[in-house]
XYZ file of C-alpha atoms in Angstrom:
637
model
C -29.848 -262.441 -72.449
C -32.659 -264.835 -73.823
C -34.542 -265.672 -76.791
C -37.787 -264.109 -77.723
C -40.429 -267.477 -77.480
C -42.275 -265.539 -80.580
C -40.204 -264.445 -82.864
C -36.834 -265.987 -81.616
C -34.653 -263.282 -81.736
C -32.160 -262.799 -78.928
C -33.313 -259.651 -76.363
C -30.672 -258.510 -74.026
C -31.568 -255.716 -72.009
C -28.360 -254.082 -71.828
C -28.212 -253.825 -76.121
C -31.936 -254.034 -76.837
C -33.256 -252.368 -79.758
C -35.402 -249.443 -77.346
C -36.726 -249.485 -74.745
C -39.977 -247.682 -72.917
C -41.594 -246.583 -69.980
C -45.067 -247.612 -69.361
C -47.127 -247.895 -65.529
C -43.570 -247.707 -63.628
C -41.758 -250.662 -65.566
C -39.224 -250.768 -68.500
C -39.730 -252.227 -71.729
C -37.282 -253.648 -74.097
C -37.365 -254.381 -77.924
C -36.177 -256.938 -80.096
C -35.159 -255.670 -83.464
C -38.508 -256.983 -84.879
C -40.260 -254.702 -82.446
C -41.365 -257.162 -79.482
C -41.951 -255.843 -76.579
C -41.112 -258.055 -73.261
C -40.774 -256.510 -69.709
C -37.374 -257.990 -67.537
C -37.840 -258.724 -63.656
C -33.836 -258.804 -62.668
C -32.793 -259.808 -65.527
C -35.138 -262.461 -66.641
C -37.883 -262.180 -69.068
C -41.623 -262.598 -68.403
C -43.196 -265.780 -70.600
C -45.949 -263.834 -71.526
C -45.731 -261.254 -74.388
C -47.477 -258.051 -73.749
C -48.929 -255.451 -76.061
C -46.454 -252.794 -77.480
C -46.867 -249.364 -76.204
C -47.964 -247.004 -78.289
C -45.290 -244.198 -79.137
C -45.905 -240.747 -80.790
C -47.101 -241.042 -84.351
C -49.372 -244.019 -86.428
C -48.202 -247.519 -85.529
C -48.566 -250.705 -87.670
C -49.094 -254.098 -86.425
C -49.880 -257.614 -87.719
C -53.074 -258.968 -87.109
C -51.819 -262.662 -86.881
C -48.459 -261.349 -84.677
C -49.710 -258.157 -82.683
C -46.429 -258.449 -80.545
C -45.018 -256.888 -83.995
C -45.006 -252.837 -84.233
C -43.710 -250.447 -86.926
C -43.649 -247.148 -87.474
C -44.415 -247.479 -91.089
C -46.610 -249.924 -93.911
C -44.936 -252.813 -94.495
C -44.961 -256.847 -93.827
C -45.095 -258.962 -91.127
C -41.191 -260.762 -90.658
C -42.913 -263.494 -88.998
C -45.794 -264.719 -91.286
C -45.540 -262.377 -94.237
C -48.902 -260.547 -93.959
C -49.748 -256.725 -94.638
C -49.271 -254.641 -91.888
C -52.176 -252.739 -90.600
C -52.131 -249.885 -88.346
C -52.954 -250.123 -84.681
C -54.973 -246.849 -83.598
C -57.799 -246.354 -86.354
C -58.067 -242.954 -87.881
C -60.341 -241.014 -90.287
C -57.456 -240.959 -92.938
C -56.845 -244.148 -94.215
C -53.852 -245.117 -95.881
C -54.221 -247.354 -99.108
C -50.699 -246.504 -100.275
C -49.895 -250.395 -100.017
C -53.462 -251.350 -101.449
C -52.456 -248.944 -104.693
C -48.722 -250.390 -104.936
C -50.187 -254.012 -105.674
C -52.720 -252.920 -107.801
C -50.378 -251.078 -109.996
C -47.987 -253.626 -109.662
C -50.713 -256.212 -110.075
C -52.121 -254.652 -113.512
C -48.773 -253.876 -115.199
C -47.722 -257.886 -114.343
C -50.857 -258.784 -115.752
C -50.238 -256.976 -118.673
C -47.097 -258.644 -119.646
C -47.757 -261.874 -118.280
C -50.560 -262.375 -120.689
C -48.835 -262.118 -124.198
C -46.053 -264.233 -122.138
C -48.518 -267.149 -121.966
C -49.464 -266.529 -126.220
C -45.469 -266.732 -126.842
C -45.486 -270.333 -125.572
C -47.131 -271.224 -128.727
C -44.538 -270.002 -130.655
C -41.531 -270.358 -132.471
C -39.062 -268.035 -133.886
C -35.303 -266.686 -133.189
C -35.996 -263.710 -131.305
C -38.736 -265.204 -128.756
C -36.607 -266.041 -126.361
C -34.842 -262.564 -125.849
C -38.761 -261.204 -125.769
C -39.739 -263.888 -123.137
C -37.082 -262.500 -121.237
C -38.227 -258.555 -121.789
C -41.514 -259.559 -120.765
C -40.937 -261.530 -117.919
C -38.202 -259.844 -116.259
C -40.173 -256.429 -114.934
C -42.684 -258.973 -114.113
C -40.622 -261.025 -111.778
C -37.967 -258.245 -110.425
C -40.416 -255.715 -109.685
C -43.927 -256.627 -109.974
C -42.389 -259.627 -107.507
C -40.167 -257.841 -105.519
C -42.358 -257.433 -102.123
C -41.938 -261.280 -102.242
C -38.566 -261.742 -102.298
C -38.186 -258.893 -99.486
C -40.313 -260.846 -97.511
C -38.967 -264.305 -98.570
C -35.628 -263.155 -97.619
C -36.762 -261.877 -93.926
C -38.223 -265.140 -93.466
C -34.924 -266.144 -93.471
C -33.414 -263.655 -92.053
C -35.788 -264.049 -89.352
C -36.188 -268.270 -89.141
C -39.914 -267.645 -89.580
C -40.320 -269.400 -93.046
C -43.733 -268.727 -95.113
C -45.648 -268.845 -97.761
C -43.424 -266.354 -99.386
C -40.442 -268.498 -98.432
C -41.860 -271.250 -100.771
C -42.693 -267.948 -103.397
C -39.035 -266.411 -103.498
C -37.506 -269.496 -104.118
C -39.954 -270.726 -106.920
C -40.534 -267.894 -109.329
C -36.520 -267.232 -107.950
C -35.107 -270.322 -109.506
C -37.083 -270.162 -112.322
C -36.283 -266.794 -113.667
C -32.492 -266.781 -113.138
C -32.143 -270.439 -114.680
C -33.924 -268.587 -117.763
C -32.010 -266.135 -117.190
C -28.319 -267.699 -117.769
C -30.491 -270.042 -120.460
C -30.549 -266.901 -122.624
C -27.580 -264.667 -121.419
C -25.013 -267.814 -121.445
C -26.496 -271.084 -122.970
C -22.827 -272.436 -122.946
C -23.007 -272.398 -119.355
C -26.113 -275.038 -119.144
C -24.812 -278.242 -119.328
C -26.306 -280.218 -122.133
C -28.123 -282.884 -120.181
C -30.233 -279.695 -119.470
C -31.423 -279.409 -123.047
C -34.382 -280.455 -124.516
C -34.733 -282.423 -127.131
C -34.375 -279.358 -129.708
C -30.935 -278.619 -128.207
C -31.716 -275.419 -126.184
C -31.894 -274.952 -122.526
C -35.845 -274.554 -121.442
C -37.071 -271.530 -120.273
C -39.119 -271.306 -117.375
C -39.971 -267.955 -117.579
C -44.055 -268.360 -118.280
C -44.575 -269.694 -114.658
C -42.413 -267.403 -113.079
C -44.637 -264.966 -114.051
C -48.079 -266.458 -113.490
C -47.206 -267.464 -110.245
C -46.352 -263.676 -109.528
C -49.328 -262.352 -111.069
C -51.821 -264.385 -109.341
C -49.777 -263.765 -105.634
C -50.316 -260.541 -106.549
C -54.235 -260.763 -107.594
C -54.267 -262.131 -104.264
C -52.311 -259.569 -102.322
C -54.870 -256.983 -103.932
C -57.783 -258.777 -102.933
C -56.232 -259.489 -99.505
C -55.979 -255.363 -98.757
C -59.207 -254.302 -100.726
C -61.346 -256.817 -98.381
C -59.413 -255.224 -95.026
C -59.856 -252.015 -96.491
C -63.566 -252.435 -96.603
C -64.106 -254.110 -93.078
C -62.097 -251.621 -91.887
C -64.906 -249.053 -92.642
C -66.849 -250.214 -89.813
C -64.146 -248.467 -87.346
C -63.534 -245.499 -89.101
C -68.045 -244.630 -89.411
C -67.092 -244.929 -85.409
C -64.469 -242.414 -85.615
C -66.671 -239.962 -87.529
C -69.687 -239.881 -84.712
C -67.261 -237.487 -82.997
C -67.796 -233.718 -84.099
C -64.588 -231.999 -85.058
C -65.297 -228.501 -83.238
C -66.454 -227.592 -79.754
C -68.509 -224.187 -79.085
C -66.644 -222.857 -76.120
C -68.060 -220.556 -74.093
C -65.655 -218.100 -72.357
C -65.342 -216.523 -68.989
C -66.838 -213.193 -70.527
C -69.496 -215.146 -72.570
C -67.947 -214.832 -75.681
C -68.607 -218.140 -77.425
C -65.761 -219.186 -80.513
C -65.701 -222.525 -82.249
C -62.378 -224.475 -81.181
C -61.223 -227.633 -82.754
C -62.249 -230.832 -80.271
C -58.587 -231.428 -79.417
C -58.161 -227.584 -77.544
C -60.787 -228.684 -74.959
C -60.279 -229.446 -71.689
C -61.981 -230.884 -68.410
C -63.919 -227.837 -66.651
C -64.342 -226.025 -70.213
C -68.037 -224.920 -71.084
C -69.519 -225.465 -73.909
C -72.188 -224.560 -75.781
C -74.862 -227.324 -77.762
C -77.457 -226.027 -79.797
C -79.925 -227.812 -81.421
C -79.256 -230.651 -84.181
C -75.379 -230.169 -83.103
C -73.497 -233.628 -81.449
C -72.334 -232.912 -78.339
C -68.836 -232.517 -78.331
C -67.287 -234.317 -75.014
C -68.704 -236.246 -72.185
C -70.131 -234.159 -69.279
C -72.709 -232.501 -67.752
C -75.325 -230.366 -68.341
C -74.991 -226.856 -66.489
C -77.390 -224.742 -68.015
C -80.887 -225.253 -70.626
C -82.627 -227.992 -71.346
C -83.066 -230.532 -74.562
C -84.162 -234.012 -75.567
C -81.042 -236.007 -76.652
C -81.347 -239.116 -78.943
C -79.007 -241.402 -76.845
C -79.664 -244.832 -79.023
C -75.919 -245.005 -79.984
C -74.848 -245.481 -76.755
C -77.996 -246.826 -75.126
C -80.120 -248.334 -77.678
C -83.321 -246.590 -76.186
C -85.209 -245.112 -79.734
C -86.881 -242.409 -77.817
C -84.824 -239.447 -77.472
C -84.165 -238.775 -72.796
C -84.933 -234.976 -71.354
C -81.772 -233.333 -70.373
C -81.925 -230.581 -68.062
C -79.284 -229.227 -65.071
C -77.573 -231.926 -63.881
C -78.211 -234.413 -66.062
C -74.953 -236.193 -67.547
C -74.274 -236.264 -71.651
C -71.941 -238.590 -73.553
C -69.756 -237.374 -76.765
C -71.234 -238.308 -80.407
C -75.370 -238.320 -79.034
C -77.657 -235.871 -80.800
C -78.627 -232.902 -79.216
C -82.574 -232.085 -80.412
C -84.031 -228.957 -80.540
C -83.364 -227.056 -77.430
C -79.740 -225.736 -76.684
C -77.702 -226.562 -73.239
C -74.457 -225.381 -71.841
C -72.357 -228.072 -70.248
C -68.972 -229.146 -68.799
C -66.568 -231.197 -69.942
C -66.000 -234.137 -67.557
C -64.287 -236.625 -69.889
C -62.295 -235.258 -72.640
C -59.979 -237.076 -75.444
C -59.525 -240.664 -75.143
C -61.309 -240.687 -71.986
C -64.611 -240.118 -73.700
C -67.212 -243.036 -73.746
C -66.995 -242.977 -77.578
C -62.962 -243.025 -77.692
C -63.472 -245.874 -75.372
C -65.816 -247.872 -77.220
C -63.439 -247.374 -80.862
C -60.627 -248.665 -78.605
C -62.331 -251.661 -77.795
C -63.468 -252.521 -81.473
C -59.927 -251.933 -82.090
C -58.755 -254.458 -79.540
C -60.992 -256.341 -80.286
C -60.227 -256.809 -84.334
C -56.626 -257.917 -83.105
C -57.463 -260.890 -81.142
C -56.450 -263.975 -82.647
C -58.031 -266.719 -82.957
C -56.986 -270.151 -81.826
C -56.784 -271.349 -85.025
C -54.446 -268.767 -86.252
C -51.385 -270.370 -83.564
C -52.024 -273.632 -84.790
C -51.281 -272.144 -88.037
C -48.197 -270.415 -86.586
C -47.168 -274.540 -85.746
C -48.080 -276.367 -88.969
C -46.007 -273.633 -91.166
C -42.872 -273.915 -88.698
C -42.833 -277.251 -89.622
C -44.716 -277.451 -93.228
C -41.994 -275.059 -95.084
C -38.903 -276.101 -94.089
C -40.450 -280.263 -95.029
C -41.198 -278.838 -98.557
C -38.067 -277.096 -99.330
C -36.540 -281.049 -97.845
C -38.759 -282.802 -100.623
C -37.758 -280.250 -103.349
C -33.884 -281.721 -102.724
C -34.945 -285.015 -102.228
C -37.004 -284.852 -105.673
C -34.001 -282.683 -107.138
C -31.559 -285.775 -106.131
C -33.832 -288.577 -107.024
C -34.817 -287.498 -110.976
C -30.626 -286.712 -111.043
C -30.177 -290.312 -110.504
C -32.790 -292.638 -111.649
C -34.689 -289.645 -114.133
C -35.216 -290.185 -117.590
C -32.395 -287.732 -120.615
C -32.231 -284.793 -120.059
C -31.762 -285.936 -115.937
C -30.809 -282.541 -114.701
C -33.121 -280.837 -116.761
C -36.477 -282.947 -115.394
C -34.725 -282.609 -111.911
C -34.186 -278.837 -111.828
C -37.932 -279.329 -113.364
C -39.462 -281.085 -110.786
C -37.998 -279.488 -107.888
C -39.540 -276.207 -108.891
C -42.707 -277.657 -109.351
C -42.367 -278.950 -105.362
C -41.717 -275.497 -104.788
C -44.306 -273.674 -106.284
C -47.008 -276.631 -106.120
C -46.490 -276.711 -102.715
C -46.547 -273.247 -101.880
C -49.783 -271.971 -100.187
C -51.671 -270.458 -102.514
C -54.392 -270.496 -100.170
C -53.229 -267.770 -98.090
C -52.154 -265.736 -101.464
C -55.188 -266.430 -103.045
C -58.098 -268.478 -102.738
C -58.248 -267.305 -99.004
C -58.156 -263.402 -99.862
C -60.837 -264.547 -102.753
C -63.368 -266.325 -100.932
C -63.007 -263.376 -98.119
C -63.406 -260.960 -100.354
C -66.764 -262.799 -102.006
C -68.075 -263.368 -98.132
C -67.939 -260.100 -97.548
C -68.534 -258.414 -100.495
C -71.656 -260.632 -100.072
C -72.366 -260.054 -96.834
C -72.142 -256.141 -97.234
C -74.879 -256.336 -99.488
C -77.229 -257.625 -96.456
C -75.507 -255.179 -94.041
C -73.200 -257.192 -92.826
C -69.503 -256.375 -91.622
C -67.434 -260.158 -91.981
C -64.311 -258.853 -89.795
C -62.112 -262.131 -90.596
C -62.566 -265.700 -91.991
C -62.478 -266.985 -88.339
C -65.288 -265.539 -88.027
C -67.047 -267.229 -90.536
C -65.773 -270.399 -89.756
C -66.791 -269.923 -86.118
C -70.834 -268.891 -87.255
C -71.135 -272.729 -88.297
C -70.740 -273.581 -84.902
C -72.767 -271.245 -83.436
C -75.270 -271.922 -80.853
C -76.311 -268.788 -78.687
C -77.332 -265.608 -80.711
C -77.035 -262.113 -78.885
C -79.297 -259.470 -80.620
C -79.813 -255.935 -79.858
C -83.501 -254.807 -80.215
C -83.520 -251.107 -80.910
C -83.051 -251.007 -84.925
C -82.051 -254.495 -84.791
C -85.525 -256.261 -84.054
C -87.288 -253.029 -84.169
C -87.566 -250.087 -86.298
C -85.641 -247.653 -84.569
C -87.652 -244.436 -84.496
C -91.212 -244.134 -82.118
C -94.385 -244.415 -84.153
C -98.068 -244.167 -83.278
C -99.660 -247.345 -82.181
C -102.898 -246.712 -79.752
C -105.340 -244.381 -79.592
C -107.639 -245.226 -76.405
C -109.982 -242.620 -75.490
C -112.715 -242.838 -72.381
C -115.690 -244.771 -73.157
C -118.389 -242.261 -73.793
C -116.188 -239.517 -74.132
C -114.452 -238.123 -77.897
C -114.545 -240.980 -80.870
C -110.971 -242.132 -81.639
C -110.349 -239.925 -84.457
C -111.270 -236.927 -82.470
C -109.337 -237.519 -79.573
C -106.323 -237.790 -82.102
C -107.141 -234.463 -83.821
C -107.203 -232.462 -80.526
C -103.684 -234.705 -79.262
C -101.789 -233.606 -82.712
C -103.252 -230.033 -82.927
C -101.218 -229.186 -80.009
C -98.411 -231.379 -80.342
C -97.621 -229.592 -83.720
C -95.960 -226.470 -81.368
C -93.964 -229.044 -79.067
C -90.415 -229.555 -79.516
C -90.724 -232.866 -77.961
C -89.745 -235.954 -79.862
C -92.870 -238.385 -78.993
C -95.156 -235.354 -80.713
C -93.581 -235.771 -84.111
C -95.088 -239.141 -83.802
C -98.383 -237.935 -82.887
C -98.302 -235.966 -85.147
C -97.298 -238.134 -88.266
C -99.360 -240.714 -87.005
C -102.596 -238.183 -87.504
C -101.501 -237.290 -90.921
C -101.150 -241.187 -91.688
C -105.130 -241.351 -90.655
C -105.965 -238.424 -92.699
C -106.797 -236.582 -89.296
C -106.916 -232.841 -90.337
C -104.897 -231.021 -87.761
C -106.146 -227.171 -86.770
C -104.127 -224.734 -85.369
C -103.764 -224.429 -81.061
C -103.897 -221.440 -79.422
C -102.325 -220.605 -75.847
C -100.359 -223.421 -76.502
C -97.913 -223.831 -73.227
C -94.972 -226.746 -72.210
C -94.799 -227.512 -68.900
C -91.138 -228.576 -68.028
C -91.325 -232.750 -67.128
C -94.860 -232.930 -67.176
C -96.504 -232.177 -70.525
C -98.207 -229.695 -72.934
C -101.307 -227.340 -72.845
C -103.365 -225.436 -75.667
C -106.948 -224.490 -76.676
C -108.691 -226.600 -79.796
C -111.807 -225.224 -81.062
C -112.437 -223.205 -78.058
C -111.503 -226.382 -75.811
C -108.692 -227.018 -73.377
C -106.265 -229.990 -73.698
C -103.943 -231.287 -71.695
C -101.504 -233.693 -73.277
C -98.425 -235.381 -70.848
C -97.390 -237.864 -68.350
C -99.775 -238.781 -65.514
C -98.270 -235.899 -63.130
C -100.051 -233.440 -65.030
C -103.556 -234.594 -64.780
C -105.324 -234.273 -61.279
C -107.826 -237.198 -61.838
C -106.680 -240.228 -63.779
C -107.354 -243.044 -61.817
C -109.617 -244.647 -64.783
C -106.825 -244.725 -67.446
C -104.369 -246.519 -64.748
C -105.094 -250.016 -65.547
C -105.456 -249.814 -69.418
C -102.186 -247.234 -69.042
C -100.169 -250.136 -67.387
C -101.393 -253.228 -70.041
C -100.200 -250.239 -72.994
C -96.879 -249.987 -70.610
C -96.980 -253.861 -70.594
C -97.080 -254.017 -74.415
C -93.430 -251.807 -74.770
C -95.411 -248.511 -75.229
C -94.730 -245.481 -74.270
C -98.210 -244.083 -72.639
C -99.453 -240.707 -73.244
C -102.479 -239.078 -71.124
C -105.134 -236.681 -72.997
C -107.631 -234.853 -70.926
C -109.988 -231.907 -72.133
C -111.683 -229.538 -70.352
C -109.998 -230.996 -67.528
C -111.312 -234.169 -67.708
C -109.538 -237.582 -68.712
C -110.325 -238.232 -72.423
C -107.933 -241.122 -73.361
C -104.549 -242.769 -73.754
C -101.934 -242.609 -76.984
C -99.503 -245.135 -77.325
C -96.750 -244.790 -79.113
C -93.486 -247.405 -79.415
C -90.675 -248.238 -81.567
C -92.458 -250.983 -83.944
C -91.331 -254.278 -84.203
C -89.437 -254.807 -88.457
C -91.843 -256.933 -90.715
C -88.821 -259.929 -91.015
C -87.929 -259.843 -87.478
C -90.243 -262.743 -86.612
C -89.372 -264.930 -89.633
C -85.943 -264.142 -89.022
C -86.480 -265.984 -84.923
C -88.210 -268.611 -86.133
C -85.689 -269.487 -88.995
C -82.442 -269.410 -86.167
C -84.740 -271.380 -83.850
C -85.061 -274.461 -86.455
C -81.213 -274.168 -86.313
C -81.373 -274.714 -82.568
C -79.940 -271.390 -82.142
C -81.240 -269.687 -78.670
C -81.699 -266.020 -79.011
C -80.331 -263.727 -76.142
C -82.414 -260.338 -76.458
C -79.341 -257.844 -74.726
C -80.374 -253.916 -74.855
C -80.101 -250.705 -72.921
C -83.979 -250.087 -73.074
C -86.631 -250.505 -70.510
C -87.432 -254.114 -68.967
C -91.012 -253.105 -69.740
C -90.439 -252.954 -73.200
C -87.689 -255.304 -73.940
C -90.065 -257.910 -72.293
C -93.097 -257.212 -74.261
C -90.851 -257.750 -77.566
C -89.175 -260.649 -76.192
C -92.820 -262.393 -75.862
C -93.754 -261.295 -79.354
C -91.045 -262.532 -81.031
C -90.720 -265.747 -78.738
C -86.692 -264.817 -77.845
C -85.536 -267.448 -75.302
C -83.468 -264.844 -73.112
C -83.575 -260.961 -71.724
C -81.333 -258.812 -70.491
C -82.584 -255.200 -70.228
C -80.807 -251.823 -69.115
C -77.491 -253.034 -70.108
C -74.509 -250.392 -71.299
C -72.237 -250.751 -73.648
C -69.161 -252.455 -71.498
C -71.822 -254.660 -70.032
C -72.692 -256.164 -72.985
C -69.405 -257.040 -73.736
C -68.875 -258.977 -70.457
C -72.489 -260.343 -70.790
C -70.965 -262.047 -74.393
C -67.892 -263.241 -71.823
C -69.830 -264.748 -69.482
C -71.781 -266.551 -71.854
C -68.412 -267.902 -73.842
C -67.432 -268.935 -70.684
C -70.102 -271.369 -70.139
C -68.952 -273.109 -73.287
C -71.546 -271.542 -75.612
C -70.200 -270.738 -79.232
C -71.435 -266.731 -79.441
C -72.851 -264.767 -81.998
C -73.570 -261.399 -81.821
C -75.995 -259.105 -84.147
C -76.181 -255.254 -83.253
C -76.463 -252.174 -84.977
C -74.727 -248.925 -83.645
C -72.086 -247.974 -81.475
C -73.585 -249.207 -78.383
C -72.938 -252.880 -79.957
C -69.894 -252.916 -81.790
C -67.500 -254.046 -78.860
């Protein structure tokens, strides 16, 4: 039998709380819901994660060791619970409690504060209508939780809360119900016992403005997980034994099942493809803009965009397994590390608490003794205003506040603030990881070259015939051909025999002319283009051979183009003596030839998603103070 070195509750394992199985061990529970494995008999020093039983789980981001099974606070420090597995459905029952209870407080606090400026027989029995609902219910969450702090020895900010707006209402309270009972070196100078029921109140209001402000700004940041969550289609096609094909919610499929993806659909699971062939925009997962040829064999990933062709695949990775699930699990983990900072806090309110509730007596016993008439009046008096005066407000208020106007700010600009930590931490800063695809770059392939032969077709010619038979191809580089022509005012005709040629290209007939648009397989003879193909290649485009009338005519580039504030936006983080770390899962090729445009110190190229992750690591572990900018799943571990 020991003591829990978190919470400090006594775990025996022969009358814990529960107990679970989990890799081959048991698991015992505290009655807070701490989870510590026993090797004969003793308990490990290290807390480990709770296991997640059927049904949503909540958990405190400051204390993750603590787990319920419903909304609630945090016994140790106080703090909204939130839940531990993200989900689609969010839950803002708590979020509407305080903001009802919020609003109706502030309702009645507010002609509470005009009564203090005046003066007639019944005003104290309406102070006392007023404040009362404000108090008992609008402030009930805080005694609950001021009285588990006790309970619990984990005194808080709502330890200090309970027992100031506490003492000040039921003092008020007797002062109405029984003056007799108030000894008179209580009473002020008029004779009565003061009423303290005006800061009651405002103290509970303004807790509560901050408890509201607290959950909105989670509720917000909390997006971020739950856009995740909704990259994964909700229905499979699944193709049966017989052919029949029926749409089946994503949770009915299984590893071996086949499915069917038609164009513009997500595909549903990770696996491979059996059957057909598509072009899949893959950026979510790899950051690479331009959309990657699937055929037999080839492997897809749950939540990328099927194109325009349709493919029958097997599932290989179903559920949580899924690449996707995986990634959402790690944001997840990732929201509930704690930062340094937030243990020391854990130390200075052990100790900060129980010293303020000490100078509340002390300043109690001293204005009894040596105060000025009434002397138990300006005690009781000044021992509240320890209380309350003391109490951290900061948590319950200006903390929520300014989070709420970082963020609300930063959302604005596109940015998700996931804690204050975190912007504490950016000041510090010194090594910035960025993403390129959408991040530094545009994130969709445009038209950027158009290189024809010397003495063959002008420019805008060679164009015309590349976009009048790109028009018919499903490909996605020919919708940028094709836009790019219509940009130029290129007036596109109309292709006859047009023909695609599996992994090499497209063929048609222009104005009674053949032309031959692909990859350098398809063309016999183009030695010529090589060199000025490779310096395109070395500028992060992807090259495109033209020949016609079987004859090399010229080169089209086309790229994902670098954003317009992407260079100011180096150059500003560089007078900071930020480095810039350039990490992405496109091409060397073309992560390099952005890198040198934009002057980024650092590359790493060809990277998935869990390897950026460690690549972060690695870097922390050199002592550099990380950030990270991203867009898309691929970068929100």
């Amino acid at each position: 039998m020991e003591k829990d070195p978190i919470c400090g509750m006594t775990v025996d394992p022969s009358n814990a709380a529960g107990k679970s199985e989990l890799d081959g061990n048991t698991y015992y529970f505290c009655s807070l819901g701490c989870k510590r494995k026993f090797d004969n008999n003793r308990m490990q020093p290290e807390p480990e994660p709770a296991s997640a039983p059927a049904g949503v789980e909540y958990t405190c981001p400051m204390h993750p060791e603590i787990v319920r099974s419903k909304p609630g606070a945090c016994p140790i420090c106080g703090m909204a619970l939130e839940p531990r597995h993200a989900s689609i459905e969010e839950d803002r029952s708590e979020l509407r409690d305080m903001t009802r209870r919020f609003w109706i407080s502030a309702a009645l606090t507010l002609p509470l504060l005009i009564l203090m400026f005046a003066d007639f027989p019944a005003m104290r029995w309406l102070e006392l209508a007023l404040a009362t609902p404000v108090v008992l219910w609008g402030g009930w969450p805080f005694f609950e939780r001021g009285w588990m702090s006790l309970v619990h020895r984990s005194l808080n900010m709502f330890t200090l809360i309970a027992l100031g707006t506490g003492a000040s209402y039921l003092f008020s309270l007797v002062a109405v119900l029984l003056p007799q009972a108030i000894p008179a070196s209580f009473h002020t100078q008029a004779g009565e016992p003061p009423l303290y029921f005006e800061p009651a109140a405002v103290i509970t209001t303004l807790v509560l403005l901050g408890q509201v402000l607290e959950l909105r700004a989670r509720s917000r940041t909390s997006s971020a997980l739950k856009s995740l969550l909704g990259l994964a289609p909700k229905t499979a096609r699944l193709v049966g034994e017989s052919g029949r094909e029926d749409d089946v919610p994503i949770e009915h499929i299984r590893i071996g099942d086949m499915l069917r993806v038609r164009p513009g659909e997500k595909t549903p699971v990770d696996g491979l493809v059996i059957e057909g062939a598509s072009s899949v925009d893959e950026s979510m997962i790899t950051g690479e803009s331009i959309p990657v040829e699937k055929t037999a064999g080839a492997p897809v990933t749950a939540g990328t965009v099927n194109g325009t062709g349709s493919f029958l695949m097997r599932a290989e990775r179903v559920g949580s397994d899924t690449l996707l699930s995986q990634i959402v699990r790690m944001v997840g983990e990732a929201q509930r590390t704690r930062a340094p900072i937030q243990r020391l806090a854990d130390v200075v309110a052990s100790y900060f608490v129980p010293a303020v509730v000490l100078v509340a007596v002390l300043t109690f016993a001293i204005w009894a003794i040596w105060g000025p008439e009434p002397r138990l009046a300006h005690a009781f008096v000044n021992a509240v205003a320890v209380l309350i005066i003391a109490c951290p407000c900061a948590l319950g208020l200006a903390t929520p506040m300014s989070i709420m106007v970082g963020t609300g700010r930063g959302a604005t600009a596109g940015v998700l603030v996931r804690n204050a930590e975190a912007l504490e931490m950016l000041e510090k800063m010194n090594v910035l990881v960025v993403d390129k695809t959408g991040t530094l770059t545009e994130g969709k392939p445009k038209l950027m070259t158009v290189a024809p032969v010397a003495d063959s077709l002008p420019e805008s010619e060679l164009l015309r015939f590349a976009a009048s038979v790109e028009q018919a191809s499903e490909h996605p580089l020919a919708g940028a051909i094709v836009n790019g022509a219509k940009e130029r005012g290129i007036e596109i005709a109309k292709a006859a025999d047009f023909q695609s040629i599996t992994g090499k290209g497209v063929t048609g007939v222009v104005d009674g002319r053949k032309v031959t648009i692909g990859n350098r397989a398809l063309l016999e003879n183009s030695g010529e283009l090589a060199e000025r193909a490779e310096q395109l290649r070395g500028a992060g485009q992807v090259v495109i051979f033209v020949a016609v009338d079987g004859q090399p005519a010229g080169l089209i580039g086309v790229a994902d183009p670098i954003k317009a504030s992407s260079l100011e936006a180096v150059e500003l983080l560089h007078r900071e003596r930020v480095r810039i770390t350039m990490l992405t899962g496109d091409s060397r090729t073309t992560a390099l030839a952005v890198a040198k445009q934009l002057g980024i110190d650092d590359v790493e190229a060809e990277v998935l998603p869990d390897q950026k992750a460690a690549a972060v690591r690695k870097l922390q572990s050199g002592g550099r103070v990380v950030g990270m900018a991203g867009d898309g799943v691929n970068d929100a571990p």
